[in-house]
CSV table of C-alpha atoms and ligand atoms in Angstrom, one decimal:
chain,number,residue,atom,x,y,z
A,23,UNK,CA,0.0,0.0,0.0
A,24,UNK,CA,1.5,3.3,-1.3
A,25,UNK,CA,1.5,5.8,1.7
A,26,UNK,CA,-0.2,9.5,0.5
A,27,UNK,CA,3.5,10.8,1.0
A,28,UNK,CA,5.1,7.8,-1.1
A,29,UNK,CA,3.4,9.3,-4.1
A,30,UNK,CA,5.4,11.1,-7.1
A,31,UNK,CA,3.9,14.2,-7.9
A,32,UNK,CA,5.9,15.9,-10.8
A,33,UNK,CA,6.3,19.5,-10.1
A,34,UNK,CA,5.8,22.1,-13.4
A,35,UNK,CA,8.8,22.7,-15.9
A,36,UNK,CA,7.2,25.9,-16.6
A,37,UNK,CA,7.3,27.5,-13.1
A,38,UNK,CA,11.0,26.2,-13.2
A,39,UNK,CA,11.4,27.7,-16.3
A,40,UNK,CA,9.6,30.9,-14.7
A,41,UNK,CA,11.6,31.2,-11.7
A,42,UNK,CA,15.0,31.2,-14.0
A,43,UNK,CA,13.7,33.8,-16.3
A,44,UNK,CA,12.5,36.0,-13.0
A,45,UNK,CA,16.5,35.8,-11.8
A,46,UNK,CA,17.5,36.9,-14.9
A,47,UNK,CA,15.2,39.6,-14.7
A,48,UNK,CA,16.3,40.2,-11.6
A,49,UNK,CA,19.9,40.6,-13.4
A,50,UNK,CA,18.7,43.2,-16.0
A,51,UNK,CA,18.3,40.8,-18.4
A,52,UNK,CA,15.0,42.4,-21.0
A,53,UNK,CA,12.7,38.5,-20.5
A,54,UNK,CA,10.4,37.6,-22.9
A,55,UNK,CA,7.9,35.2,-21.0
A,56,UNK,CA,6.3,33.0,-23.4
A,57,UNK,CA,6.6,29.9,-20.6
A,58,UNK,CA,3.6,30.5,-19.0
A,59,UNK,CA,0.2,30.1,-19.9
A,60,UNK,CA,-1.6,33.3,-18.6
A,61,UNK,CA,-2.2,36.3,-20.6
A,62,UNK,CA,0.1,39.3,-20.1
A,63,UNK,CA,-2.9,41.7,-19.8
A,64,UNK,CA,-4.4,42.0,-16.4
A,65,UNK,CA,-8.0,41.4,-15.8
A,66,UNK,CA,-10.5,44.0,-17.3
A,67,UNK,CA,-10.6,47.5,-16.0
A,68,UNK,CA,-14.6,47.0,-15.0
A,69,UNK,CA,-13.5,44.3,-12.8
A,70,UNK,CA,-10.8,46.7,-11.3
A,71,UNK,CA,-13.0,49.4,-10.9
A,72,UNK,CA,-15.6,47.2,-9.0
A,73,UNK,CA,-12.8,45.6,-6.9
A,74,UNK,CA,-11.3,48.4,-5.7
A,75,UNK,CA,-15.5,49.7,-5.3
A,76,UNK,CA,-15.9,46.4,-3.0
A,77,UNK,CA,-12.9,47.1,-1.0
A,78,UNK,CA,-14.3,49.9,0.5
A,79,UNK,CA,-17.8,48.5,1.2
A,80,UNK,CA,-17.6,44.8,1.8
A,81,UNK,CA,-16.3,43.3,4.4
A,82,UNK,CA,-15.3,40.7,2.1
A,83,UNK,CA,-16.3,37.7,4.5
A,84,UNK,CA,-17.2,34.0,3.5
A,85,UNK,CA,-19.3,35.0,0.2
A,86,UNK,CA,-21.0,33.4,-2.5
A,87,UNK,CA,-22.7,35.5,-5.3
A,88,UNK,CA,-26.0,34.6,-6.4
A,89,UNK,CA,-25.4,37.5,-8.9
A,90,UNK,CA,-22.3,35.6,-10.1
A,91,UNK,CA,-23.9,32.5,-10.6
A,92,UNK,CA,-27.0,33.9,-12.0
A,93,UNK,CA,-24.4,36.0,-14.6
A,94,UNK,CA,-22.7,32.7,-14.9
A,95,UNK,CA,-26.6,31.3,-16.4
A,96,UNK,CA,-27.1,34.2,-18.8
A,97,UNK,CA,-23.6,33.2,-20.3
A,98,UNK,CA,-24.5,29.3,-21.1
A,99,UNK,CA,-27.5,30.5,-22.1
A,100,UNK,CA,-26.5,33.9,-24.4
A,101,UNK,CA,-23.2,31.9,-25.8
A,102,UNK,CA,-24.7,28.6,-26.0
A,103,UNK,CA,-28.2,28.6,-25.8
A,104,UNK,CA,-28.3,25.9,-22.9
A,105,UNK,CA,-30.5,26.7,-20.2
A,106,UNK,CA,-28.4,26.2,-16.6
A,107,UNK,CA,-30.2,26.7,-13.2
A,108,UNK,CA,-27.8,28.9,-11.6
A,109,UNK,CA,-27.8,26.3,-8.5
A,110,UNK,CA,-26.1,24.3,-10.7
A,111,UNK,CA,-23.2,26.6,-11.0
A,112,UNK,CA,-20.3,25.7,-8.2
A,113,UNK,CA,-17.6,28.8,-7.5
A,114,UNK,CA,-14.6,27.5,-7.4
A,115,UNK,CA,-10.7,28.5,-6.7
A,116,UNK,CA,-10.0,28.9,-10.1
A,117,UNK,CA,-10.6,25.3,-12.9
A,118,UNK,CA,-7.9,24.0,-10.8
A,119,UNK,CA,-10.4,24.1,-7.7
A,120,UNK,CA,-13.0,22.8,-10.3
A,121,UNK,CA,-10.9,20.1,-11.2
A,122,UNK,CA,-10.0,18.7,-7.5
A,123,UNK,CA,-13.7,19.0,-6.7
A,124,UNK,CA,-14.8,17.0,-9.5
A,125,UNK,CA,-12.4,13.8,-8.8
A,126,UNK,CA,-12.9,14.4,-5.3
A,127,UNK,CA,-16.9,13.9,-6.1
A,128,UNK,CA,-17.1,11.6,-8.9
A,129,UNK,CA,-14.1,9.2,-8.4
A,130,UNK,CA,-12.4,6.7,-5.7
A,131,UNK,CA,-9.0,5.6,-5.2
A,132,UNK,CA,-7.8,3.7,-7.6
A,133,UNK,CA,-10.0,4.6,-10.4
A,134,UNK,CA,-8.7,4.4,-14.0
A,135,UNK,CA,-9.3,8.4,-15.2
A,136,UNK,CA,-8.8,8.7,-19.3
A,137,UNK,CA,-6.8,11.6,-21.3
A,138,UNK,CA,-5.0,12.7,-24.2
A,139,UNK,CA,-1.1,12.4,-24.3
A,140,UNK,CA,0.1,15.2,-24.8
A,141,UNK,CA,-2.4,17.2,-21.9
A,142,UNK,CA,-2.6,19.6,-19.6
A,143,UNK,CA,0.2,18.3,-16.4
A,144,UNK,CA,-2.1,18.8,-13.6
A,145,UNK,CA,-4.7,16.0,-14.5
A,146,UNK,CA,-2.3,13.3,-14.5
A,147,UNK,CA,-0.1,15.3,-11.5
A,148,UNK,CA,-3.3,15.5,-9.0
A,149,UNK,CA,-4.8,12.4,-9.9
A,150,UNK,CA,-2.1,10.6,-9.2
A,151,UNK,CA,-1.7,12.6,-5.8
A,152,UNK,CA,-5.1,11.4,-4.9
A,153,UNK,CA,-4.0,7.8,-5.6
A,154,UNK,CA,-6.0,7.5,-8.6
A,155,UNK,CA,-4.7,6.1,-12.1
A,156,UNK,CA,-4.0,8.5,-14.7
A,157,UNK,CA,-4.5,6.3,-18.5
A,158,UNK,CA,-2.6,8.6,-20.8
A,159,UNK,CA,-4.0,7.7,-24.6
A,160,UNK,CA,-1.2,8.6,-26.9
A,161,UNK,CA,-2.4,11.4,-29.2
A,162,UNK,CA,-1.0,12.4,-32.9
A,163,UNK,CA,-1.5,14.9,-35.5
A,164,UNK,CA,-4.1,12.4,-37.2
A,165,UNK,CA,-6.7,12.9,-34.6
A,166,UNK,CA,-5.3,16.9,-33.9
A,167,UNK,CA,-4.2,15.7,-30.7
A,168,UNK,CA,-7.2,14.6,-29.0
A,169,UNK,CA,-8.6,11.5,-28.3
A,170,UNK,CA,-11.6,9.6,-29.7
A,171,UNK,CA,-14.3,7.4,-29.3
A,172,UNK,CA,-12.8,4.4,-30.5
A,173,UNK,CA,-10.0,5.0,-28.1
A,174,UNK,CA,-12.4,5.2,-25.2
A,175,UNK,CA,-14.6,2.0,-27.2
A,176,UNK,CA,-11.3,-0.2,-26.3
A,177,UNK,CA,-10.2,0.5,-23.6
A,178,UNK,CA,-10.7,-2.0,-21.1
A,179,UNK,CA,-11.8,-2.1,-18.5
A,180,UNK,CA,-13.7,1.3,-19.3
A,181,UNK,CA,-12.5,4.3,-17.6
A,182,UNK,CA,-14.4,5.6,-14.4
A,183,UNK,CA,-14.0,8.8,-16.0
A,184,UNK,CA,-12.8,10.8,-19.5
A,185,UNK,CA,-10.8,14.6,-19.3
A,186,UNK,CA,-11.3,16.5,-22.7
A,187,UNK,CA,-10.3,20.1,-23.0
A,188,UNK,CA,-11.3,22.1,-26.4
A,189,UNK,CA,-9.6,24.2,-27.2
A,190,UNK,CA,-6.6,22.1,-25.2
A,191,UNK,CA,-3.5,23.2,-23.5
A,192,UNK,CA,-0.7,22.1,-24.7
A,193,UNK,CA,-1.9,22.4,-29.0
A,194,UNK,CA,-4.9,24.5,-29.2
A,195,UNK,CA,-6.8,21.9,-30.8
A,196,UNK,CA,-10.6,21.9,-30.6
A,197,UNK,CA,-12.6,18.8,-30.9
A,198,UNK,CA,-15.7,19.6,-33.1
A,199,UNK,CA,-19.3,18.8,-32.4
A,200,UNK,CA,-19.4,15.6,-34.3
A,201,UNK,CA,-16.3,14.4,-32.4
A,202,UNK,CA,-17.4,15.8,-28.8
A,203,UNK,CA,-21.0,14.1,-28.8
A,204,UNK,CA,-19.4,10.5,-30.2
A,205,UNK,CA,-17.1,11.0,-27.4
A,206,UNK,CA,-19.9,11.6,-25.0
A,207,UNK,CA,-22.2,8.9,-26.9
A,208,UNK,CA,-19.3,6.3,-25.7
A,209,UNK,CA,-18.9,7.9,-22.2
A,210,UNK,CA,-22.9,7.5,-21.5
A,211,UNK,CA,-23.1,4.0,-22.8
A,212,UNK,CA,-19.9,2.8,-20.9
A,213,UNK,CA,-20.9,4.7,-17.7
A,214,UNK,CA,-18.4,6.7,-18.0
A,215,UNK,CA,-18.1,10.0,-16.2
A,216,UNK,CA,-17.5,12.8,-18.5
A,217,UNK,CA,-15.1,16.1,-17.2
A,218,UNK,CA,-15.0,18.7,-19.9
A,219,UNK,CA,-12.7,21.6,-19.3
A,220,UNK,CA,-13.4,24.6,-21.1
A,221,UNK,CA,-11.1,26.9,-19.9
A,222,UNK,CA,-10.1,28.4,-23.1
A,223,UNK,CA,-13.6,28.6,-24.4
A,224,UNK,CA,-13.7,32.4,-25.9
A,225,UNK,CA,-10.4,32.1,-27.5
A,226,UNK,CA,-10.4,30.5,-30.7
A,227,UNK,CA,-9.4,31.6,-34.1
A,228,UNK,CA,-12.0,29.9,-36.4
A,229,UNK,CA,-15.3,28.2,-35.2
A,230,UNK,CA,-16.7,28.8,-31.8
A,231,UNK,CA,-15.7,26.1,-29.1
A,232,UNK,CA,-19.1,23.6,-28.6
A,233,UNK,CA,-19.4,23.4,-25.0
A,234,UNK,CA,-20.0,19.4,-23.4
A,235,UNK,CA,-23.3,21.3,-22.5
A,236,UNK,CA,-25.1,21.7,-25.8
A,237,UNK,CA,-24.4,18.1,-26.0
A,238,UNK,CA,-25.4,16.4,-22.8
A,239,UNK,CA,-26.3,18.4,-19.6
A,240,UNK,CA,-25.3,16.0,-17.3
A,241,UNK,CA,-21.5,16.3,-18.6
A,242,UNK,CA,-19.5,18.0,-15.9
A,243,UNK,CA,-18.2,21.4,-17.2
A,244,UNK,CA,-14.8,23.2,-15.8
A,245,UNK,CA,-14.3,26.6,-16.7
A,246,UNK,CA,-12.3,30.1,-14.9
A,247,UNK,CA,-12.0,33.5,-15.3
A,248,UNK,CA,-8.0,32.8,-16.0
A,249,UNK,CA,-7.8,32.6,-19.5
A,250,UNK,CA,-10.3,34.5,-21.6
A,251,UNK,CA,-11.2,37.1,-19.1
A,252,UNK,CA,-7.1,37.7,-17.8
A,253,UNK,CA,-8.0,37.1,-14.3
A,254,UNK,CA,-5.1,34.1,-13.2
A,255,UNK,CA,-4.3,35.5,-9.7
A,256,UNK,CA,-7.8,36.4,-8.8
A,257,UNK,CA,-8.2,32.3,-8.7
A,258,UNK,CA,-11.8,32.3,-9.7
A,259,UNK,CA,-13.3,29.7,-11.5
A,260,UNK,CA,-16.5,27.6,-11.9
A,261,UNK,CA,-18.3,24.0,-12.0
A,262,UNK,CA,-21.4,22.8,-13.3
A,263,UNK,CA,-23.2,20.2,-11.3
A,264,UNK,CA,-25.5,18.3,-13.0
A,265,UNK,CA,-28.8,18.4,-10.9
A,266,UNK,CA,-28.4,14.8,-9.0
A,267,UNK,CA,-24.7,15.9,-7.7
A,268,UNK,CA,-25.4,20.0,-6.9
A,269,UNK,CA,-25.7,19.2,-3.0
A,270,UNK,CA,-22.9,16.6,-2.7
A,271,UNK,CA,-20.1,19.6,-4.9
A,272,UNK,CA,-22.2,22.5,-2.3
A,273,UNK,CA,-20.9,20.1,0.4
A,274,UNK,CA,-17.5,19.0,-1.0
A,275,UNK,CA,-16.7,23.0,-1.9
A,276,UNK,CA,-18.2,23.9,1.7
A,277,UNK,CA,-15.7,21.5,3.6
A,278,UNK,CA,-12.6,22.3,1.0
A,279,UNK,CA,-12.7,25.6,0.0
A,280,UNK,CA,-15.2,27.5,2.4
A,281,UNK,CA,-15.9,30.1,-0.5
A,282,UNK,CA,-13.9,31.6,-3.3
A,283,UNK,CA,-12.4,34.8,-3.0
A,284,UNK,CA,-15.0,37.4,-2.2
A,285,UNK,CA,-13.0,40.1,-4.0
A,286,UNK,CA,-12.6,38.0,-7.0
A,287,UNK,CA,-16.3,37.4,-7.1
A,288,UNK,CA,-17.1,41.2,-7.3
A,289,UNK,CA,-14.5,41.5,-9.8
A,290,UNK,CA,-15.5,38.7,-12.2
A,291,UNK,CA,-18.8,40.2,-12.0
A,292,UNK,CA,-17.9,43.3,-13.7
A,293,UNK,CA,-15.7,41.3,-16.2
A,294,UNK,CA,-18.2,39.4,-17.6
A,295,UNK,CA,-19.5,42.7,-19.4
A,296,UNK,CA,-16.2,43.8,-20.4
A,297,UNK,CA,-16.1,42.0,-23.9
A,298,UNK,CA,-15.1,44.9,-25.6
A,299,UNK,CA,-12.1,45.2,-23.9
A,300,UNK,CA,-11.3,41.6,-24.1
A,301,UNK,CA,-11.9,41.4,-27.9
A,302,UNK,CA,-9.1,43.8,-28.0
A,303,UNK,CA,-6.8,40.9,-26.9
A,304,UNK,CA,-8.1,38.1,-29.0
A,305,UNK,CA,-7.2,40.3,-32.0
A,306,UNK,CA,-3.5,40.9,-30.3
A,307,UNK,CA,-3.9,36.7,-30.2
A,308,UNK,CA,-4.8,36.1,-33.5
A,309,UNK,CA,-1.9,38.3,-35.2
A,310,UNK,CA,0.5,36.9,-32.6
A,311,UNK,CA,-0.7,33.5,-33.6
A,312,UNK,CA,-0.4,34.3,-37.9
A,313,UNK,CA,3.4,35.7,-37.0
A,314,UNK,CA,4.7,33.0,-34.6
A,315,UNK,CA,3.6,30.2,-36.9
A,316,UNK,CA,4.8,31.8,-40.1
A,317,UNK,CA,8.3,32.6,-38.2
A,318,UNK,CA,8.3,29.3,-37.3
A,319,UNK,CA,8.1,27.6,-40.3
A,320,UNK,CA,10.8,29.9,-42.3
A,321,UNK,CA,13.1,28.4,-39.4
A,322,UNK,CA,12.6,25.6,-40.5
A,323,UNK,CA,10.4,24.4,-37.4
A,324,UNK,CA,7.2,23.3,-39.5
A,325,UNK,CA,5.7,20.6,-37.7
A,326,UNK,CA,3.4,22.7,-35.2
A,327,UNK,CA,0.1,21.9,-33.8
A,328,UNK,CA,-3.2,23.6,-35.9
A,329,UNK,CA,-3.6,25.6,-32.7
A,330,UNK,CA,-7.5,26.0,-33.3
A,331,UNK,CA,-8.0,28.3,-30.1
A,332,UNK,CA,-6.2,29.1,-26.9
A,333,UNK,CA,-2.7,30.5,-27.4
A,334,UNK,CA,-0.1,28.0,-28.1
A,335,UNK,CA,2.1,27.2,-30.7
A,336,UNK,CA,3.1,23.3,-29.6
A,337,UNK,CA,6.2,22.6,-31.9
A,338,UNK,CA,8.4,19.9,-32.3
A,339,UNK,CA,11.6,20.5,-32.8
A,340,UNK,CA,13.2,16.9,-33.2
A,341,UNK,CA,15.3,18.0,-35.6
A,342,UNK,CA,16.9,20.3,-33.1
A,343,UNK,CA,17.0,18.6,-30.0
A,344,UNK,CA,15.9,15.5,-27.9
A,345,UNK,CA,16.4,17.3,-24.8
A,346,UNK,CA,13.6,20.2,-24.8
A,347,UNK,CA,14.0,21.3,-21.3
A,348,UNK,CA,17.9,22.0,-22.2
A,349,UNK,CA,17.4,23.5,-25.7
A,350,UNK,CA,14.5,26.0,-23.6
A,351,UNK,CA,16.6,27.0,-21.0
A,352,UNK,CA,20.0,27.2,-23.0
A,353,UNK,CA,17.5,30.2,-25.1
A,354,UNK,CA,16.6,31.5,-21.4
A,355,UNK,CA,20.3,32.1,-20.9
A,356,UNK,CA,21.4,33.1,-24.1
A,357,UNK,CA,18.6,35.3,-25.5
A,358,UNK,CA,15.8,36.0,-22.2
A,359,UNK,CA,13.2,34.2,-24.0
A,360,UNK,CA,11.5,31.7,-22.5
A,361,UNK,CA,9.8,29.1,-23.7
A,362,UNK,CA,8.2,26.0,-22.1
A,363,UNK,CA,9.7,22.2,-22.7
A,364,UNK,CA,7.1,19.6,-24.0
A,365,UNK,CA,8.0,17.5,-21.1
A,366,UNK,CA,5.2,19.2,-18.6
A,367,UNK,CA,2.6,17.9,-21.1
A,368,UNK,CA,4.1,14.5,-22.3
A,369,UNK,CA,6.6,13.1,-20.1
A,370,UNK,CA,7.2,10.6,-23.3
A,371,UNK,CA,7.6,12.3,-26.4
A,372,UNK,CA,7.7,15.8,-24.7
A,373,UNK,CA,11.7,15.8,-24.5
A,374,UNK,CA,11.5,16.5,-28.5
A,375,UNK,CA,8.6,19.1,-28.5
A,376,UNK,CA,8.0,22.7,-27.1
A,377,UNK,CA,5.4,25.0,-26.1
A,378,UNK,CA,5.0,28.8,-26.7
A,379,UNK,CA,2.8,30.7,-25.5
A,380,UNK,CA,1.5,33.9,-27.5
A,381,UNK,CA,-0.5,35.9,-24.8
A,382,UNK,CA,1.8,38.9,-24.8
A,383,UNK,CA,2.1,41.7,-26.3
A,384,UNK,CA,3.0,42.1,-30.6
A,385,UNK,CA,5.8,43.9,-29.9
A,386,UNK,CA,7.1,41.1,-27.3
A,387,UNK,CA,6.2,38.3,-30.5
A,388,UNK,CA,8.5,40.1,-32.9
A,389,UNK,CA,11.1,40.5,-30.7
A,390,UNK,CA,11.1,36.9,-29.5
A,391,UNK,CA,10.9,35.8,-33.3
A,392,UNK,CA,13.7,37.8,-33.8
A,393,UNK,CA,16.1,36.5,-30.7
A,394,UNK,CA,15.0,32.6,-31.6
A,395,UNK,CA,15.5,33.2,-35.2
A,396,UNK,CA,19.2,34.5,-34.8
A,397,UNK,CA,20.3,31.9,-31.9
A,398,UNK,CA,19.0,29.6,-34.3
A,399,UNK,CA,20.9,30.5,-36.8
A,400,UNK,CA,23.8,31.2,-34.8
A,401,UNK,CA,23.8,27.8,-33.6
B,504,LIG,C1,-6.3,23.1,-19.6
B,504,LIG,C2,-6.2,23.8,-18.3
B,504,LIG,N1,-7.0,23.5,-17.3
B,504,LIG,C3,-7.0,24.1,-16.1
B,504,LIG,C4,-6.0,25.1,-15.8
B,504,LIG,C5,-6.0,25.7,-14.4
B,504,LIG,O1,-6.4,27.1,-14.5
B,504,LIG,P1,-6.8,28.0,-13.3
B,504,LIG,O2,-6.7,27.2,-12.1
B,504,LIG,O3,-5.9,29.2,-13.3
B,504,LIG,O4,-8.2,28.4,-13.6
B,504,LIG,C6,-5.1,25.4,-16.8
B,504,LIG,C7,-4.1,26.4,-16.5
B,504,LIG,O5,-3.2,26.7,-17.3
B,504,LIG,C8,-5.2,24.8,-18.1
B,504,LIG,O6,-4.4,25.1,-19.1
């Protein structure tokens, strides 16, 4: 029997990638932070305006917001057309709260819990801190690097439960409807629990995202105010119950969390109308996106990802290196831009692939084009 503090948890590449490019900053080195996945814009200025408005007159106490939930509602049902009781929404600690809640809820030790290979490092990392079994399905280019009902048809035994995440982190891939609801069709007749993480719903660069909703509304949907609406340190982020497990998440959240940040609840409020603001940035996305992947490929680096939505160019770069984590902080220390190894999101193939991340600023893309082009070349 493997003791809780036995267990293996990989810690991030990327916040060791961070901290390394911080001392250099530190050092008066000029960093280009492309490592991390968070948007280099800060959250909305209506959500600043209506913390700094709630600092003054809130106490800020243990708080849940029935307008935030109820604002949370009018969003499935303005930018999907699904109806949502606003009971059913669970305020959560950001989708990394979401996430925890949901194994905690749906799953046991031991259980077999399904994902693509290459994915985001947390699933595997906090499932396997909570003793349950990570099954990693190998995912190419030929199903855009997401996994499929047939993979899910033979596995066996089935799953207790299936992660999808459209657009994903680390490609940007979207699955489309036809691909979500066979995957849900399989999950439903295998009695398989199904966690859909829509985080980076909003950002996409052709079709809208289909949300697990529209499809099946007993699908369990994770989504945050980190990634669309530039709100990561606010650690704000949601659940939807379906109607059978709203009490048993209320009591789970209760006991783990207490509530979310009350500030952050103000503030999310007010970001949720700020979509002019935020269309700003999905345009700064969407050029960043065109120049990164055109630089990349007159380097030579050609085999990327079809990042569909999200902002990430996941490249490999075989032909360059089999150590990724080396080859990203050799570029840290010669040129201050930092990218992020492959490894955090497939501890297999990872080694030969890397991830960039394009939520900064145009100015900061050219410039990092520029530095990678030359040490390239110079190399
Ligand atoms: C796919 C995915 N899910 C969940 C998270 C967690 O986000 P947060 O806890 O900031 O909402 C991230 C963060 O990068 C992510 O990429």
């Amino acid at each position: 029997m493997t003791r809780a503090c036995d267990r293996v948890v990989k810690p991030f590449y990327a916040v060791e990638i961070n901290r390394l490019a911080h001392e250099l900053k530190r050092r008066g080195v000029d960093v280009i932070h492309m490592e991390v996945g968070q948007p280099s814009a800060g959250a909305p200025e209506a959500a600043l305006q209506a913390a700094e408005r709630a600092m003054r007159s809130d106490k800020l106490g243990y708080w849940e917001s029935g307008a935030l939930k109820e604002r949370i509602a009018r969003h499935y049902r303005e930018s999907y057309r699904v109806e949502i009781e606003p009971e059913r929404v669970i305020l959560t600690p950001g989708a990394s709260g979401a996430l925890l809640l949901a194994f905690a809820v749906l799953l046991e030790a031991g259980d077999d819990v399904a994902m693509g290979r290459p994915g985001y490092p947390a699933y595997r990392n906090v499932l396997n801190a909570l003793g349950m079994q990570p099954v990693e399905l190998p995912c190419g280019a030929e199903t855009r690097f997401q996994p499929t009902a047939t993979m899910i048809e033979a596995l066996d035994p089935a799953p207790a439960a299936l992660i999808v995440a459209s657009p994903a982190n680390p490609t940007g891939t979207m699955l489309d409807r036809g691909e979500l609801t066979a995957l849900i069709d399989v999950c439903r007749r295998r009695s398989i629990a199904l966690i859909s993480d829509e985080i980076y719903h909003g950002i996409s660069y052709g079709p809208a995202a289909v949300s697990a909703l529209e499809i099946d509304s007993s699908s369990i949907v994770i989504n945050s105010f980190s990634k669309y609406w530039c709100m990561t340190g606010w650690r704000l982020g949601w659940l939807i119950a379906p109607d059978e497990l709203v009490g048993k998440m209320n009591s789970y959240a209760g006991n783990i969390f207490l509530t979310p940040s009350a500030l952050s609840q103000h503030a999310a409020l007010a970001a949720m109308d700020a979509d002019e603001e935020l269309s700003r940035h999905l345009e700064t996305y969407g050029e960043n996106r065109r120049v990164l992947m055109d630089a990349l490929r007159r380097m030579g680096v050609t085999d990327l990802a079809p990042a569909d939505g999200a902002f990430y160019v996941y490249a490999n770069v075989e032909h360059l290196t089999d150590d990724s984590l080396g080859f990203c902080k050799q570029l840290l220390a010669d040129t201050g831009v930092a990218f992020n190894t492959g490894l955090d999101f497939d501890p297999i193939e990872g080694g030969r692939t890397i991830r960039i991340s394009f939520a900064v600023s145009r100015s900061e893309t050219a410039e990092a084009v520029r530095r990678f082009s030359a040490w390239l070349e110079a190399r």
